[in-house]
Tab-separated table of C-alpha atoms in Angstrom:
chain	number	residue	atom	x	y	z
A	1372	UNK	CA	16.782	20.536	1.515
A	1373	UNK	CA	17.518	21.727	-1.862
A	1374	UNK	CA	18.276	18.087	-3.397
A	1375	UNK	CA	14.825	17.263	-2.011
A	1376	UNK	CA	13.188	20.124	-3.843
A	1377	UNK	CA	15.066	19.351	-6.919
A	1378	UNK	CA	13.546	15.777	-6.716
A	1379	UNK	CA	9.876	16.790	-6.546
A	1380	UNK	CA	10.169	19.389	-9.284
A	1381	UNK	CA	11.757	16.380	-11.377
A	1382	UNK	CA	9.149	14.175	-10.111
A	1383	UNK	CA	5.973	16.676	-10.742
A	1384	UNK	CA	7.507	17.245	-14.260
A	1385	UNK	CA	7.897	13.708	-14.950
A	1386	UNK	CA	4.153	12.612	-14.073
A	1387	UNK	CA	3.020	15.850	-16.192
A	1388	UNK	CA	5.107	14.793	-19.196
A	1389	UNK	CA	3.383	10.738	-18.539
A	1390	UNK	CA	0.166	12.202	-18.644
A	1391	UNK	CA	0.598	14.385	-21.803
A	1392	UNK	CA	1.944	11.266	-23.604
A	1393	UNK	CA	-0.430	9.176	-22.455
A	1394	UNK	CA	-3.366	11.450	-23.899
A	1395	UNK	CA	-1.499	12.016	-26.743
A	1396	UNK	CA	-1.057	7.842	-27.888
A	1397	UNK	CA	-4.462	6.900	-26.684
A	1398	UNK	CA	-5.497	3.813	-29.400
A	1399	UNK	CA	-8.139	0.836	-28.758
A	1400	UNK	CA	-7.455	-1.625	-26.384
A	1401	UNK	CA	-9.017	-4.349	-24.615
A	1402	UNK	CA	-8.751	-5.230	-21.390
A	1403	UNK	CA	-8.117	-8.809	-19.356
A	1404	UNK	CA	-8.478	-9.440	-15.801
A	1405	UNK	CA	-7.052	-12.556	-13.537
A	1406	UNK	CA	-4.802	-13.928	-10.739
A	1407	UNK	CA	-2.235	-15.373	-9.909
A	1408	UNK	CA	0.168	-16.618	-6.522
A	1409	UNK	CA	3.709	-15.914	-5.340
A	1410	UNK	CA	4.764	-16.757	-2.159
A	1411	UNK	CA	8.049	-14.974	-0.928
A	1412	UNK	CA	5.970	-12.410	1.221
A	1413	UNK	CA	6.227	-13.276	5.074
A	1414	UNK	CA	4.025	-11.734	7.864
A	1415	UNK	CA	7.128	-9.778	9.407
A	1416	UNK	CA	5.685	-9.068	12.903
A	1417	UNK	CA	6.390	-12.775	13.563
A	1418	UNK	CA	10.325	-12.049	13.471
A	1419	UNK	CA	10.616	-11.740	16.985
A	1420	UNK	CA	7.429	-13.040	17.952
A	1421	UNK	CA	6.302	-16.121	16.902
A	1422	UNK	CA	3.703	-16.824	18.794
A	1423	UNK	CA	1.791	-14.097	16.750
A	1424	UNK	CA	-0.690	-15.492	13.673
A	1425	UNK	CA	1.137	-14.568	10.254
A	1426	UNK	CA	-1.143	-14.039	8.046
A	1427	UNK	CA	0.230	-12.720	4.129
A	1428	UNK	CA	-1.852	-11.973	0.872
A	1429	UNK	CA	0.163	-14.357	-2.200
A	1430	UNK	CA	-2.350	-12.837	-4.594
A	1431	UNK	CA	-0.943	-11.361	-7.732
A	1432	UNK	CA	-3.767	-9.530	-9.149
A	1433	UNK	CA	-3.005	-8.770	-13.529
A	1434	UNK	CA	-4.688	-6.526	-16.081
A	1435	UNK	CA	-3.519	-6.638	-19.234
A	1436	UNK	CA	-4.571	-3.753	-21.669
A	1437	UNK	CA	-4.234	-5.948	-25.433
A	1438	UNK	CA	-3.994	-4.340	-29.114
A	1439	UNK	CA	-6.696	-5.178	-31.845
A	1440	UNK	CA	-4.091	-7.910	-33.041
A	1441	UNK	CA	-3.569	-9.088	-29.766
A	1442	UNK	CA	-0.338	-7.713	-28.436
A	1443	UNK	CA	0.136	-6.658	-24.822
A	1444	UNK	CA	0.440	-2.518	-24.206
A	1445	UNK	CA	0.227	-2.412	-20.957
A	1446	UNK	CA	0.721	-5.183	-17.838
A	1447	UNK	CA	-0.633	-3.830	-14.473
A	1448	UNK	CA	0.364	-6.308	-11.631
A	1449	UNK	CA	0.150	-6.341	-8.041
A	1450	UNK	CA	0.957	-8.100	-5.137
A	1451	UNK	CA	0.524	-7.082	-1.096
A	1452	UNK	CA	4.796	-6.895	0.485
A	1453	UNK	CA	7.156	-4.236	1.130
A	1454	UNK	CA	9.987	-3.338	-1.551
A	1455	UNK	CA	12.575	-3.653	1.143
A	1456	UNK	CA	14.857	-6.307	-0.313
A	1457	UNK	CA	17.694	-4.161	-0.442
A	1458	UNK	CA	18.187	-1.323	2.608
A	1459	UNK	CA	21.235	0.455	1.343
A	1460	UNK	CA	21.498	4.003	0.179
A	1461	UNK	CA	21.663	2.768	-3.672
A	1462	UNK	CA	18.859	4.115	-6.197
A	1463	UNK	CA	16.762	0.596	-6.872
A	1464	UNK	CA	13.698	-0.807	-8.047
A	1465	UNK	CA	13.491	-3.453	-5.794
A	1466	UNK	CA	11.541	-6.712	-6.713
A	1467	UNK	CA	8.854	-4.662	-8.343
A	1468	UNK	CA	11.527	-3.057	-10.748
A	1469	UNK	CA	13.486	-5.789	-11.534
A	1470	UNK	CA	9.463	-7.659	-12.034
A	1471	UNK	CA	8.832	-5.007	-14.421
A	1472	UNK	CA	11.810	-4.431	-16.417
A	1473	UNK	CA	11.278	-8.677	-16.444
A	1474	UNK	CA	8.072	-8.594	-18.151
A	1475	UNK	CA	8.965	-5.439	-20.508
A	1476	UNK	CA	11.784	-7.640	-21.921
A	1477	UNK	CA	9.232	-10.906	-22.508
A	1478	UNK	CA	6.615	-8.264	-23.874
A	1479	UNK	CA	8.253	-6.002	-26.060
A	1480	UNK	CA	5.806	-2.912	-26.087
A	1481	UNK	CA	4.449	-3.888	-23.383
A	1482	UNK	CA	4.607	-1.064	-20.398
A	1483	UNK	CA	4.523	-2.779	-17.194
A	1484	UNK	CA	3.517	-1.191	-14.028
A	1485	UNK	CA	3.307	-2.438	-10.110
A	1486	UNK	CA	0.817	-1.584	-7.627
A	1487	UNK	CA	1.178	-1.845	-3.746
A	1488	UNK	CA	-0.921	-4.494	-2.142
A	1489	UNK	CA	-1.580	-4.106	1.625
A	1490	UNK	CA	1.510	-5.549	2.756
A	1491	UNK	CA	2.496	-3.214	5.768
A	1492	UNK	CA	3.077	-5.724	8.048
A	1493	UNK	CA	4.941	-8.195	5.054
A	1494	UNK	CA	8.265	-7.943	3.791
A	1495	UNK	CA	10.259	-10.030	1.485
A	1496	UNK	CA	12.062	-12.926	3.111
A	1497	UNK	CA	15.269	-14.029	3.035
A	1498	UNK	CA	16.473	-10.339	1.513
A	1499	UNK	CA	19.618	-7.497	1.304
A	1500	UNK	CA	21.230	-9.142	-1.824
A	1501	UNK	CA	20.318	-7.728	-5.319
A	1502	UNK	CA	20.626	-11.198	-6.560
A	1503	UNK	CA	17.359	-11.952	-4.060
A	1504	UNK	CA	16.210	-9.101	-5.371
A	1505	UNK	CA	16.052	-9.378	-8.867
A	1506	UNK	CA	15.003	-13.721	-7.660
A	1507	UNK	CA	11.895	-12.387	-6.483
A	1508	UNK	CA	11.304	-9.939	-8.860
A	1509	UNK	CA	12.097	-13.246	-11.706
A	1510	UNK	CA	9.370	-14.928	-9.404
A	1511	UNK	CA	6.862	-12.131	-9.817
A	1512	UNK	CA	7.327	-12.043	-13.378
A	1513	UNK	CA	6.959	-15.767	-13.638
A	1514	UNK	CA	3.539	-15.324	-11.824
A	1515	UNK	CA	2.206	-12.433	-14.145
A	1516	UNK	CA	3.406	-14.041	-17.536
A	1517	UNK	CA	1.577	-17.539	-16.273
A	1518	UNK	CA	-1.368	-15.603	-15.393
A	1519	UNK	CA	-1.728	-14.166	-18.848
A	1520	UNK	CA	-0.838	-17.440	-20.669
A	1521	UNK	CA	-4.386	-18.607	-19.221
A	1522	UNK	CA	-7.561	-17.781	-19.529
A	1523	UNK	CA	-8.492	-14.211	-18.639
A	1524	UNK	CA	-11.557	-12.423	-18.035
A	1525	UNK	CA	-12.624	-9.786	-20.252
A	1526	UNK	CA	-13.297	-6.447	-18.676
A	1527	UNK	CA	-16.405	-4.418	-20.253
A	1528	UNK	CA	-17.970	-0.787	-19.243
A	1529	UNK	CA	-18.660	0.987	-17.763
A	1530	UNK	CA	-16.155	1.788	-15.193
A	1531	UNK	CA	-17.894	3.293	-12.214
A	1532	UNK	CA	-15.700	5.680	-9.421
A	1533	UNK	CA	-16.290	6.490	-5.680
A	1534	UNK	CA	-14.195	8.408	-2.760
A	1535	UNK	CA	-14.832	8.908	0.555
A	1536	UNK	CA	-13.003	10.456	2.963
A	1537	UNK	CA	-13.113	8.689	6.526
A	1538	UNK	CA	-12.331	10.347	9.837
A	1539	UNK	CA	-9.605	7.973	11.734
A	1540	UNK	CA	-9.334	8.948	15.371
A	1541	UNK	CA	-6.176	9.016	17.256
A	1542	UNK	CA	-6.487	7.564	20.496
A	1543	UNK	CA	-6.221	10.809	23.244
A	1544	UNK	CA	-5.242	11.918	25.661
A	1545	UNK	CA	-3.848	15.191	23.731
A	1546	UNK	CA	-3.601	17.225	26.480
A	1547	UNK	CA	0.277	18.911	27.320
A	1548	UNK	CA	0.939	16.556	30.126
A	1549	UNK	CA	0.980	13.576	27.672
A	1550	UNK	CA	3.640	15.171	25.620
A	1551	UNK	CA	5.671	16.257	28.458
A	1552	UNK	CA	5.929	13.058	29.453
A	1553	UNK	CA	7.176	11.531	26.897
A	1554	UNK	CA	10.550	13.840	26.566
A	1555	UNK	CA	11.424	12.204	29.500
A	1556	UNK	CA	11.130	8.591	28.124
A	1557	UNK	CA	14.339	6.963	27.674
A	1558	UNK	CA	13.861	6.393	24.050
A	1559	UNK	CA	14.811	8.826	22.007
A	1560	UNK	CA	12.593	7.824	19.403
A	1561	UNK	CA	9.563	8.846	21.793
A	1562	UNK	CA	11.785	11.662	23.313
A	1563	UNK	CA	11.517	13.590	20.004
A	1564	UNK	CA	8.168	12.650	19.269
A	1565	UNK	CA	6.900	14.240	22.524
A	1566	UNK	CA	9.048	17.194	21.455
A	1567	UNK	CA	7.557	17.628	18.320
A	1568	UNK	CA	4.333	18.242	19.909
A	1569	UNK	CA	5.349	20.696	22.755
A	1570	UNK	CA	6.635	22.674	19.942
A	1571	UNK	CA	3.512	22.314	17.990
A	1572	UNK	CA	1.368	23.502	21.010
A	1573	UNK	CA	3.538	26.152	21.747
A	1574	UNK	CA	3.588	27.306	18.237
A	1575	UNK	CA	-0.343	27.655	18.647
A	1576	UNK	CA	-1.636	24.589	16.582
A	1577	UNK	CA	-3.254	22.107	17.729
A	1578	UNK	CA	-2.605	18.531	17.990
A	1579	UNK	CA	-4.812	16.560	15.038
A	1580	UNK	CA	-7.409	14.340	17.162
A	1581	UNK	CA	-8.013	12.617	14.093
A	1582	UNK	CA	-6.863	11.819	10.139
A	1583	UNK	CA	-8.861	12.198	6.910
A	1584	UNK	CA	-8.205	9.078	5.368
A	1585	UNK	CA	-8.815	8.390	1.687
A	1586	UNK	CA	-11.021	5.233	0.409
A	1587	UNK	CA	-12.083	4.928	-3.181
A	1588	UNK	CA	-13.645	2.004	-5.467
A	1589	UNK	CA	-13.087	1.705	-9.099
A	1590	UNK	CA	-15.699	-0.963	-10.459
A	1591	UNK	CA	-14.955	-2.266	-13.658
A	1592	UNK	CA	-18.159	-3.400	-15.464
A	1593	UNK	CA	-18.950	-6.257	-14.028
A	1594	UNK	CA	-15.525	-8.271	-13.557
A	1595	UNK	CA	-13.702	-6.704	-10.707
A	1596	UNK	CA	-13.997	-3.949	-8.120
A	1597	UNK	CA	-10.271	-2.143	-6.693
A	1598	UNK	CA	-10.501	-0.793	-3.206
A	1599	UNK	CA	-7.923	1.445	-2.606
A	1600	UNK	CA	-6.667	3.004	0.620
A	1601	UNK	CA	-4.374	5.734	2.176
A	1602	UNK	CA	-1.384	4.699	4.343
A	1603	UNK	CA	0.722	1.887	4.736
A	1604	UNK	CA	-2.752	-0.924	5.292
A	1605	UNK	CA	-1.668	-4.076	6.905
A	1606	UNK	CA	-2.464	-7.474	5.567
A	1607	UNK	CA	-6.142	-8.058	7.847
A	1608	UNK	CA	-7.782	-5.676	5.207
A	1609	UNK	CA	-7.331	-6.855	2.485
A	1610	UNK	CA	-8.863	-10.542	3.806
A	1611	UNK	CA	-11.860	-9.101	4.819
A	1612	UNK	CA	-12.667	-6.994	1.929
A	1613	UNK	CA	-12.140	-9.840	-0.656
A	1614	UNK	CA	-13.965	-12.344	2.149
A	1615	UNK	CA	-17.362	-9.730	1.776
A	1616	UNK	CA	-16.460	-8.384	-1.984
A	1617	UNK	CA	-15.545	-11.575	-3.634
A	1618	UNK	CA	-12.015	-13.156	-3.277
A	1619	UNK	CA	-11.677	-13.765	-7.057
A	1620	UNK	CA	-13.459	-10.273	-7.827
A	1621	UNK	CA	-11.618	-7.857	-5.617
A	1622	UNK	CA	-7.978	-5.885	-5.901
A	1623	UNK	CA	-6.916	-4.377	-2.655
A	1624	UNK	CA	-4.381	-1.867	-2.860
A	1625	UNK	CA	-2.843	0.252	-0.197
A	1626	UNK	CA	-0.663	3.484	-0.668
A	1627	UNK	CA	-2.691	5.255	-2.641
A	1628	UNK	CA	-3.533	8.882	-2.798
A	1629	UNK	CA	-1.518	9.833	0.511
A	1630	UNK	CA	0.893	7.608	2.570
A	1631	UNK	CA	1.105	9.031	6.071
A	1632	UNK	CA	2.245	6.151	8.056
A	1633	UNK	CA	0.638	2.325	9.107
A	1634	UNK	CA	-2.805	1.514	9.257
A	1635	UNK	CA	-3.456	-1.360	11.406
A	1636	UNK	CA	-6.421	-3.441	11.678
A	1637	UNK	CA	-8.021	-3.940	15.755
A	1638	UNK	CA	-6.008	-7.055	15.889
A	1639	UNK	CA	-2.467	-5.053	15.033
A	1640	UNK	CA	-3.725	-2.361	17.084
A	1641	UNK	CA	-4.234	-4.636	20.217
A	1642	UNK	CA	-0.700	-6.187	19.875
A	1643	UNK	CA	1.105	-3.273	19.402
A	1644	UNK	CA	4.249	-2.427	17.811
A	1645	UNK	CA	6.090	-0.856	14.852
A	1646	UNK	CA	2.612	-1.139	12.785
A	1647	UNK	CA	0.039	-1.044	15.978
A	1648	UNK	CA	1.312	2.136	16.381
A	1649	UNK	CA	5.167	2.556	17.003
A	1650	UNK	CA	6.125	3.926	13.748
A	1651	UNK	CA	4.292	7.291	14.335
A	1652	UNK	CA	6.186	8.212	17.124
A	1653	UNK	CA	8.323	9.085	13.990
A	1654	UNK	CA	6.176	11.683	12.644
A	1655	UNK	CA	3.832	14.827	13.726
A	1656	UNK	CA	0.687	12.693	14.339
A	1657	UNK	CA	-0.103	12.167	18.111
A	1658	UNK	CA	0.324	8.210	17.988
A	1659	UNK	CA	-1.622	5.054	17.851
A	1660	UNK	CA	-5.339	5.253	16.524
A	1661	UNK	CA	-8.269	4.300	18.259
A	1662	UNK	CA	-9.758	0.639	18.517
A	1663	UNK	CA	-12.731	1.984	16.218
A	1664	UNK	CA	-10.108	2.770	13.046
A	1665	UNK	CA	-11.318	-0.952	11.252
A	1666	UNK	CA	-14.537	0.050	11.715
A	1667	UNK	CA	-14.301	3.855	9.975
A	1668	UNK	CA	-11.987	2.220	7.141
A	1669	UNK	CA	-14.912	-0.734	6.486
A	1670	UNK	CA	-17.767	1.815	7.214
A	1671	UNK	CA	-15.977	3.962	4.154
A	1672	UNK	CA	-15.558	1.112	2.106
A	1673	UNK	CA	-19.156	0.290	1.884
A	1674	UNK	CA	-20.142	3.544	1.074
A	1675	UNK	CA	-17.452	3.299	-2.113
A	1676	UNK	CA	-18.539	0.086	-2.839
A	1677	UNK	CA	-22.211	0.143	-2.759
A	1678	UNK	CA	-22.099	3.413	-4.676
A	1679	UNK	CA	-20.241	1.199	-7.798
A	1680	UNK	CA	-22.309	-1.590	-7.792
């Protein structure tokens, strides 16, 4: 659609313009690593079924870039739940944007910026009121601004990069039979879906049998290590890469450099649903992955991580 080409042209131009200023003002700094809690995330997959474990990541993970006198410049924050407060068709930051525009206003100068946690399977609860909204994004804040009242730890060089790219199966079969199937499913959901891939065999493509999946480390001297992975990365991950990297050593972060759809761990995976697999009956991949997709995303983060340390 033309508005939606607008956008990315204004979008593509914006993050050009960023990076021009941001070369163009670069000054010393020093940089400060800790974190904090907040605890309005809830495990959403329990709404409706309680029975199921709800596990959430409270973490709120800070580095604060300081001047030679002492000043905050820049406040990078995360924490691991959806930005789905409000659901209307209004233009919004959410609790991020009203937690940023929050710490901006107690640290003039300051640029503050939010990072994605893996919180696929978390949203904010109670929400749909911009008065919750801007609560938890007052909460968030709150969390950040204690954090850097304390004692931080000062990050040091050198800062040490890896990517991989790891091959994420989708579950078969992907045969024509599977597809034709499914346009006769009573939801329309899965209707389309099956649709979608008629029309992609009978186009002459070929239905992906798996997805290459970005995983990438960022070690920071000797004070923290960021994992960060494609998709929409449910909760389990980022518990058992700060369990083996070091809980107070280790930012997990999910939506980064492509965001295709969920990414469940085995356990999601095995109970099914919107994030086992559901939501990509939405899109052009073939559907759920298979049970060895923990295993390829861990396998990839070792190689990132071992390659930093």
């Amino acid at each position: 659609a033309p508005v939606l080409q607008r956008y990315y042209a204004f979008v593509e131009t914006k993050i050009g313009e960023a990076i021009d200023q941001a070369v163009g003002k670069l000054a010393p700094a020093t940089l400060h690593f800790e974190q904090g809690l907040a605890g309005f995330a809830v495990n959403r997959r329990r709404v409706g079924h309680r029975e199921y474990p709800g596990p959430v990541d409270h973490d709120v993970p800070v580095l604060v870039a300081r001047s030679p006198q002492g000043n905050p410049v820049a406040i990078l924050f995360g924490y691991a739940c959806h930005n789905t407060v409000l659901g209307g068709q209004e233009v919004n930051g959410d609790y991020a944007g009203f937690a940023q525009s929050n710490l901006e206003q107690r640290f003039p100068g300051a640029v503050a910026l939010y990072v994605q946690g893996a919180g696929a399977d978390s949203n904010p609860l109670p929400r749909r009121t911009v008065e919750i909204a801007r609560r938890y994004g007052q909460t968030l804040a709150d969390s950040v601004a204690e954090v850097m009242a304390g004692k931080m730890k000062p990050v040091s060089g050198p800062l040490k990069t890896a990517m991989e790219i790891a091959d994420l199966r989708f579950a078969g079969p992907f045969g024509r039979e599977r597809w034709e199937r499914e346009t006769k499913a009573s939801n329309a959901v899965e209707k389309r879906h099956g649709a979608r891939m008629l029309s992609m065999l009978d186009s002459g493509k070929q239905i992906p049998a798996s997805y290459s999946y970005p995983v990438q480390a960022w070690k920071f001297g000797g004070q923290f290590l960021l994992l960060t992975f494609g998709g929409e990365l449910v909760v389990d991950y980022s518990h058992r890469f700060k369990a083996k990297y070091g809980w107070d050593s280790t930012w997990v972060a999910g939506y980064s450099n492509d965001v295709f759809g969920y990414v469940p761990s085995l356990r999601v995976l095995r109970e099914g649903g919107y994030e086992g697999g559901g939501a990509m009956l939405f899109g052009s991949n073939p559907g759920p992955f298979a049970e060895d997709v923990e295993e390829a995303i861990a396998n990839a983060a070792e190689k990132v991580a071992a390659k930093v340390r």
